[in-house]
GROMACS .gro file of C-alpha atoms in nm:
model
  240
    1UNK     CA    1 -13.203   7.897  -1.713
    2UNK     CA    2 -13.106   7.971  -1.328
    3UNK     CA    3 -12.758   7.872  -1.255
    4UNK     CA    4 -12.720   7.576  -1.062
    5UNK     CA    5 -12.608   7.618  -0.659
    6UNK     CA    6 -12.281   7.506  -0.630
    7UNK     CA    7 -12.234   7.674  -0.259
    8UNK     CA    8 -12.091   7.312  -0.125
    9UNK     CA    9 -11.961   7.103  -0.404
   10UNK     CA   10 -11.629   7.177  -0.348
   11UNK     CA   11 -11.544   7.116   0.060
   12UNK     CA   12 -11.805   6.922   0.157
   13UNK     CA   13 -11.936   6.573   0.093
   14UNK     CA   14 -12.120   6.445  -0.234
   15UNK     CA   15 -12.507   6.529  -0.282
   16UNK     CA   16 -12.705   6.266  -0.445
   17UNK     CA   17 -13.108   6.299  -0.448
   18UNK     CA   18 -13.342   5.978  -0.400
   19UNK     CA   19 -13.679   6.003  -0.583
   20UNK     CA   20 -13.935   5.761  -0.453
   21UNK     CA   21 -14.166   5.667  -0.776
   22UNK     CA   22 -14.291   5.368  -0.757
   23UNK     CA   23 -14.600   5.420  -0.602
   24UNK     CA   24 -14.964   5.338  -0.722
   25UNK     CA   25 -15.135   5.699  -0.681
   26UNK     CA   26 -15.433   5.522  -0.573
   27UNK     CA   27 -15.608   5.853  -0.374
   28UNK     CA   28 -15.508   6.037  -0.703
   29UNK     CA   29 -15.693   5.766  -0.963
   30UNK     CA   30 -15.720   5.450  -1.028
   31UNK     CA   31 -15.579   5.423  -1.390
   32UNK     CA   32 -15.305   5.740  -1.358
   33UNK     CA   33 -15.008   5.788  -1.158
   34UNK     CA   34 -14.971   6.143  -1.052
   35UNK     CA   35 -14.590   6.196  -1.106
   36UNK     CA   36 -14.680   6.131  -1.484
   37UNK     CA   37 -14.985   6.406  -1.508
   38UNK     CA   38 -14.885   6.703  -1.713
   39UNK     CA   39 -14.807   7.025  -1.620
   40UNK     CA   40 -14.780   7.257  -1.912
   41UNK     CA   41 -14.518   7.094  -2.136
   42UNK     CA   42 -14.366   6.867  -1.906
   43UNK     CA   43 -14.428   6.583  -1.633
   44UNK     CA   44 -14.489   6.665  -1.254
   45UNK     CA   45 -14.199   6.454  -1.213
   46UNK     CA   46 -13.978   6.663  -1.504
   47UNK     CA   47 -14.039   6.923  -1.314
   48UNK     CA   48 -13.937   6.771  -0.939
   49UNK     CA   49 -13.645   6.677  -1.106
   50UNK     CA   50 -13.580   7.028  -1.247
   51UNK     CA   51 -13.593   7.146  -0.888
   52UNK     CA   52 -13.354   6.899  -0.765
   53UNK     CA   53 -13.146   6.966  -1.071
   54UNK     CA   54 -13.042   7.315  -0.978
   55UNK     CA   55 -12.782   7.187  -0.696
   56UNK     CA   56 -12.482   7.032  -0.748
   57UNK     CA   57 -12.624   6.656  -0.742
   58UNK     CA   58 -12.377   6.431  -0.782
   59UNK     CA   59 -12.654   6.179  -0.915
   60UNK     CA   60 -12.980   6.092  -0.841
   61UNK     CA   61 -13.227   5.799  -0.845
   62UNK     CA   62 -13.525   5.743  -0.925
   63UNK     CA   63 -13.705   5.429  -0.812
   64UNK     CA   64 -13.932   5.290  -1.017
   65UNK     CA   65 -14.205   5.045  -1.038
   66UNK     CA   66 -14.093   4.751  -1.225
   67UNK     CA   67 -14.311   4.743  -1.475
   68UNK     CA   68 -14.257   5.113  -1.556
   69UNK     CA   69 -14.149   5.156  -1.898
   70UNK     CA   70 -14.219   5.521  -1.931
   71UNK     CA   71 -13.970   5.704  -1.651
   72UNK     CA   72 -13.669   5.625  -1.898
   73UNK     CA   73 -13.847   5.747  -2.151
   74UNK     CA   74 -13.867   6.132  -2.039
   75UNK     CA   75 -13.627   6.422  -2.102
   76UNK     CA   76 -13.457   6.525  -1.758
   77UNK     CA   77 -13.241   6.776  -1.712
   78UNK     CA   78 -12.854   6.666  -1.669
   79UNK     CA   79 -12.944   6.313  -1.777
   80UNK     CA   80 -12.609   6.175  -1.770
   81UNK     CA   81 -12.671   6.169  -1.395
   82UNK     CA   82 -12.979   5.947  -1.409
   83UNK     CA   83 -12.995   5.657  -1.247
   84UNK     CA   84 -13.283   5.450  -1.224
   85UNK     CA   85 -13.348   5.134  -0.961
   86UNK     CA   86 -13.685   4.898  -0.903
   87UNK     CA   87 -13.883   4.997  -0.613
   88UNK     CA   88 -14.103   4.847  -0.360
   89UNK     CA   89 -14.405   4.788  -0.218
   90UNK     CA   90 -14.422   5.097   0.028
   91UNK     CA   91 -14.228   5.428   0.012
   92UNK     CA   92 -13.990   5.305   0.255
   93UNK     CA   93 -13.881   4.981   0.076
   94UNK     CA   94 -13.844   5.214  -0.252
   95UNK     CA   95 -13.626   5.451  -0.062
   96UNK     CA   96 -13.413   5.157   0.089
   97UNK     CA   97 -13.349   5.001  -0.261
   98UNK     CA   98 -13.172   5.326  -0.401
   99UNK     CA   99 -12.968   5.349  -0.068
  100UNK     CA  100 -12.871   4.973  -0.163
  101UNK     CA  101 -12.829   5.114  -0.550
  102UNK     CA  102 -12.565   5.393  -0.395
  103UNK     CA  103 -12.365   5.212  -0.178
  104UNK     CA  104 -12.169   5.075  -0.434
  105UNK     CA  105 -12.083   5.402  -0.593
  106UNK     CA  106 -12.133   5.642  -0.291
  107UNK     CA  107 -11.962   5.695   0.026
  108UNK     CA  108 -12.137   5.606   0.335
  109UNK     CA  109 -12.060   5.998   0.466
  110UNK     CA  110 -12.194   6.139   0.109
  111UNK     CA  111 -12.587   6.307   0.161
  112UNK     CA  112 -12.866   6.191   0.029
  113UNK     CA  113 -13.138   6.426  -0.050
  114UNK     CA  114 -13.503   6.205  -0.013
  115UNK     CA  115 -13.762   6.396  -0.248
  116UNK     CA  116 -14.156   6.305  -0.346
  117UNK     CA  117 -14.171   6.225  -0.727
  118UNK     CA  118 -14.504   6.458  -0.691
  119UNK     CA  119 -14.362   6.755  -0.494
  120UNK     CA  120 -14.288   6.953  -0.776
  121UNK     CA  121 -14.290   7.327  -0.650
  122UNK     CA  122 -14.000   7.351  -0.364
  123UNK     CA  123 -13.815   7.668  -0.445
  124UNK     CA  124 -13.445   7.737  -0.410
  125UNK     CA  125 -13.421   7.892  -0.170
  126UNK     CA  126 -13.569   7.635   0.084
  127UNK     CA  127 -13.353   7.373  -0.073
  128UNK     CA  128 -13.035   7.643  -0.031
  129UNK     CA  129 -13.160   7.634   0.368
  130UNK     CA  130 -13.232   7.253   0.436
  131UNK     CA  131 -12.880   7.180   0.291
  132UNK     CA  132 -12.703   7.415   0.459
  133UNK     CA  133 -12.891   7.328   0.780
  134UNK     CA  134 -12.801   6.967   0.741
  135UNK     CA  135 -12.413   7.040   0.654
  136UNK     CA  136 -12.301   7.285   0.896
  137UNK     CA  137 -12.451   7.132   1.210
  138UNK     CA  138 -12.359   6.778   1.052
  139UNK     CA  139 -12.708   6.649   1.151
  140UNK     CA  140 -13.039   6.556   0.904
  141UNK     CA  141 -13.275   6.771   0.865
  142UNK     CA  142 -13.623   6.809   0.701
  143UNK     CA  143 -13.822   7.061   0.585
  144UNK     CA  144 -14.182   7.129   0.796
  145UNK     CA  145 -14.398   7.409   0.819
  146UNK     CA  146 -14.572   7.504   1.166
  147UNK     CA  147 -14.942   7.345   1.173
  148UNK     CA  148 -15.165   7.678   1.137
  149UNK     CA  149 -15.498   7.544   1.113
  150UNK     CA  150 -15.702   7.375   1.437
  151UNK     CA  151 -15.709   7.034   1.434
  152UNK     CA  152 -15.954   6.819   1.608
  153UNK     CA  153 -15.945   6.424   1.730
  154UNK     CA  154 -16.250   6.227   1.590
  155UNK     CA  155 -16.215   5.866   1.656
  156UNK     CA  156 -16.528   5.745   1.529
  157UNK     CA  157 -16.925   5.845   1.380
  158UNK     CA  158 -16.764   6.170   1.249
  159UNK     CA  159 -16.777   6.277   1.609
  160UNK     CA  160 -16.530   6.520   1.732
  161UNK     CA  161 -16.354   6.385   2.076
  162UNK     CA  162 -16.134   6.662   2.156
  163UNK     CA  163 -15.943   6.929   1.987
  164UNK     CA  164 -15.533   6.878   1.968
  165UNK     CA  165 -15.311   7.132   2.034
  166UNK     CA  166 -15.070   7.271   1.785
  167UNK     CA  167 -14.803   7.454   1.985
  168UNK     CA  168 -14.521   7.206   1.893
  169UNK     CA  169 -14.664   7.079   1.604
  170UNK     CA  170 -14.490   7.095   1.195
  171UNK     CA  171 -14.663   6.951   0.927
  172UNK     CA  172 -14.322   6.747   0.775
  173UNK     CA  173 -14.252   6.841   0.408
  174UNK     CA  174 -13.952   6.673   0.187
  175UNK     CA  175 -13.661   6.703   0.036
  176UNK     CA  176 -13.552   6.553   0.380
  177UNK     CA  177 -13.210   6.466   0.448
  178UNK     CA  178 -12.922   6.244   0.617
  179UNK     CA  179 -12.571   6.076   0.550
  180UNK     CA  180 -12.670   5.761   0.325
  181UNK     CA  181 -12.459   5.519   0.581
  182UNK     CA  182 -12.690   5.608   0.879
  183UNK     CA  183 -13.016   5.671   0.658
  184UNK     CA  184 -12.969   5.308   0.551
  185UNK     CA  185 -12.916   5.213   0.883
  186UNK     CA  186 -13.143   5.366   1.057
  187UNK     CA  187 -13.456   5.219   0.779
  188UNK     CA  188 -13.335   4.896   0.831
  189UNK     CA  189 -13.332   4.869   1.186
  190UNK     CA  190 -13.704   5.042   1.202
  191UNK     CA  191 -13.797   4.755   0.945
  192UNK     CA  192 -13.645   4.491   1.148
  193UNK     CA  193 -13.795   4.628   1.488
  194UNK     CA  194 -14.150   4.633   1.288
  195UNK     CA  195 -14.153   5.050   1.350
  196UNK     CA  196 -14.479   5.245   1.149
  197UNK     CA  197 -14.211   5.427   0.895
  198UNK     CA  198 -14.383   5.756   0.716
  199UNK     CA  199 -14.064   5.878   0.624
  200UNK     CA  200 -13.745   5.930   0.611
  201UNK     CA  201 -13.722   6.104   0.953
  202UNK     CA  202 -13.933   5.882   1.138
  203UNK     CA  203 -13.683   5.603   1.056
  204UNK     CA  204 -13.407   5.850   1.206
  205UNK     CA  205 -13.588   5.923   1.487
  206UNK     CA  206 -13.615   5.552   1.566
  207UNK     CA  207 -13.267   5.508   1.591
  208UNK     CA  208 -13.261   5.796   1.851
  209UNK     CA  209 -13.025   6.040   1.581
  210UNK     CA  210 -13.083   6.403   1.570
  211UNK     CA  211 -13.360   6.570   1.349
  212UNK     CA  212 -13.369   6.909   1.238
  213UNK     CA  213 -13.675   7.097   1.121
  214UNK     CA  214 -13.582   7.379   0.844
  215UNK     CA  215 -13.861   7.604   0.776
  216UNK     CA  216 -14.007   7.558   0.445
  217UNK     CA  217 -14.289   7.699   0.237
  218UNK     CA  218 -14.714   7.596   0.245
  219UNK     CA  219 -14.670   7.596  -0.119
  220UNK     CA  220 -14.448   7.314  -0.159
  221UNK     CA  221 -14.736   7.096  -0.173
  222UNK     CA  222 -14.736   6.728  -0.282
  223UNK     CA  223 -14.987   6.628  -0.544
  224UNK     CA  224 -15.214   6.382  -0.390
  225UNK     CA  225 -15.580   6.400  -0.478
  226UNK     CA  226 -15.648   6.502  -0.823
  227UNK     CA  227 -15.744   6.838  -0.769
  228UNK     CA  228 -15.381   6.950  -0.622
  229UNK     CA  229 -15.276   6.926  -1.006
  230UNK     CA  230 -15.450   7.246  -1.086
  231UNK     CA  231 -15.317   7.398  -0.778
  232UNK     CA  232 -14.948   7.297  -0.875
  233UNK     CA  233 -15.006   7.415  -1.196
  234UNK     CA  234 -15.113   7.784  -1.019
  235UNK     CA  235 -14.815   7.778  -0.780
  236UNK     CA  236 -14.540   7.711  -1.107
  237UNK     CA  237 -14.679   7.975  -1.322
  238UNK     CA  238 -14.731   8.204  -0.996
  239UNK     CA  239 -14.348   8.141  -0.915
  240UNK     CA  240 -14.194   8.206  -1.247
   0.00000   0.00000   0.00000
């Protein structure tokens, strides 16, 4: 077992991770949820959670769907610091409940650490990066890779109407990450305003606060269609 990267627990602010994973995983199937679909001997999410587990988390929680009976059920690593809440509808009401489920225990200043229940392959080191990013120039911060591949505008018939440039453009990844007091905030206020909230950052960036982009990895993919589950099964063996 890799030891656990304790590089900030001791002068900076508490660490807790938010797990979104209460969605319906309708583009993966109809019947299955994707953060359930196994991967060798474990869940995809047992393994996010593995990933997450190697910092020095003061907590995290996962939000689940309310009639999910089977997240408590699973074995995760350090599960003394398991909490659980009921999500909602959309990512972003899933991610506001367990910023509501912190408060109580959490410090507004304390990090929060926003992670895809089906995002199992981040590595280390880009984790290492995004959190030491966010810390030392006290600002959030997400990881994105650069978009590599053309990318065209079709509006409608399949037609192509023009192709897009990619100079400034990062395809946004997660973990992503903020101070829970102005990550709360700042989701609110785009809810109120009626803003189109993808994630975390977009809510930040709303609120006009400061958004770094950490370079990540292409292979810290998100399982969304049914045939990324063989590829995240390639990319965890490939990266032992």
């Amino acid at each position: 077992m890799k030891t656990p990267i304790k590089f900030l627990a001791q002068t900076h602010p508490k660490i807790w991770a938010v797990i979104p994973a209460a969605g319906s995983g309708r583009r993966f199937s109809q019947t299955a949820l994707k953060q359930y679909q196994m991967i060798d001997d474990q869940t995809v999410l047992e393994h996010t959670i593995g990933r997450l587990n190697h910092l020095s988390l003061s907590g995290y929680v996962l939000a689940i769907g309310a009639m999910d009976d089977f997240a408590r059920t699973l074995n995760f690593a350090q599960s003394d610091q398991t909490h659980f809440c009921i999500g909602g509808a959309e990512r972003v009401d899933s991610v506001l409940n367990a910023l509501h489920y912190l408060s109580p225990i959490a410090s507004d200043d304390d990090w929060v650490l926003v992670h895809d229940a089906a995002r199992p392959c981040v590595t280390q080191k880009c984790l290492s990066r995004l959190i030491h990013t966010a810390i030392t120039e006290n600002c959030s911060a997400i990881l994105a890779i650069p978009v590599r591949d053309t990318l065209k505008c079709v509006k409608q018939a399949e037609q192509i109407q023009s192709t897009v440039s990619r100079d400034f453009l990062w395809q946004a990844q997660t973990p992503q990450i903020a101070k829970l007091g102005l990550l709360k905030q700042a989701i609110e206020q785009a809810l109120k305003d009626g803003a189109h909230i993808t994630d975390e950052a977009s809510a930040l960036e709303h609120v006009g606060a400061v958004v770094k982009v950490v370079q990540g990895r292409s292979d810290n993919i998100k399982i969304t269609y049914s045939d990324d589950l063989e590829l995240a099964k390639f990319i965890l063996n490939a990266q032992k």
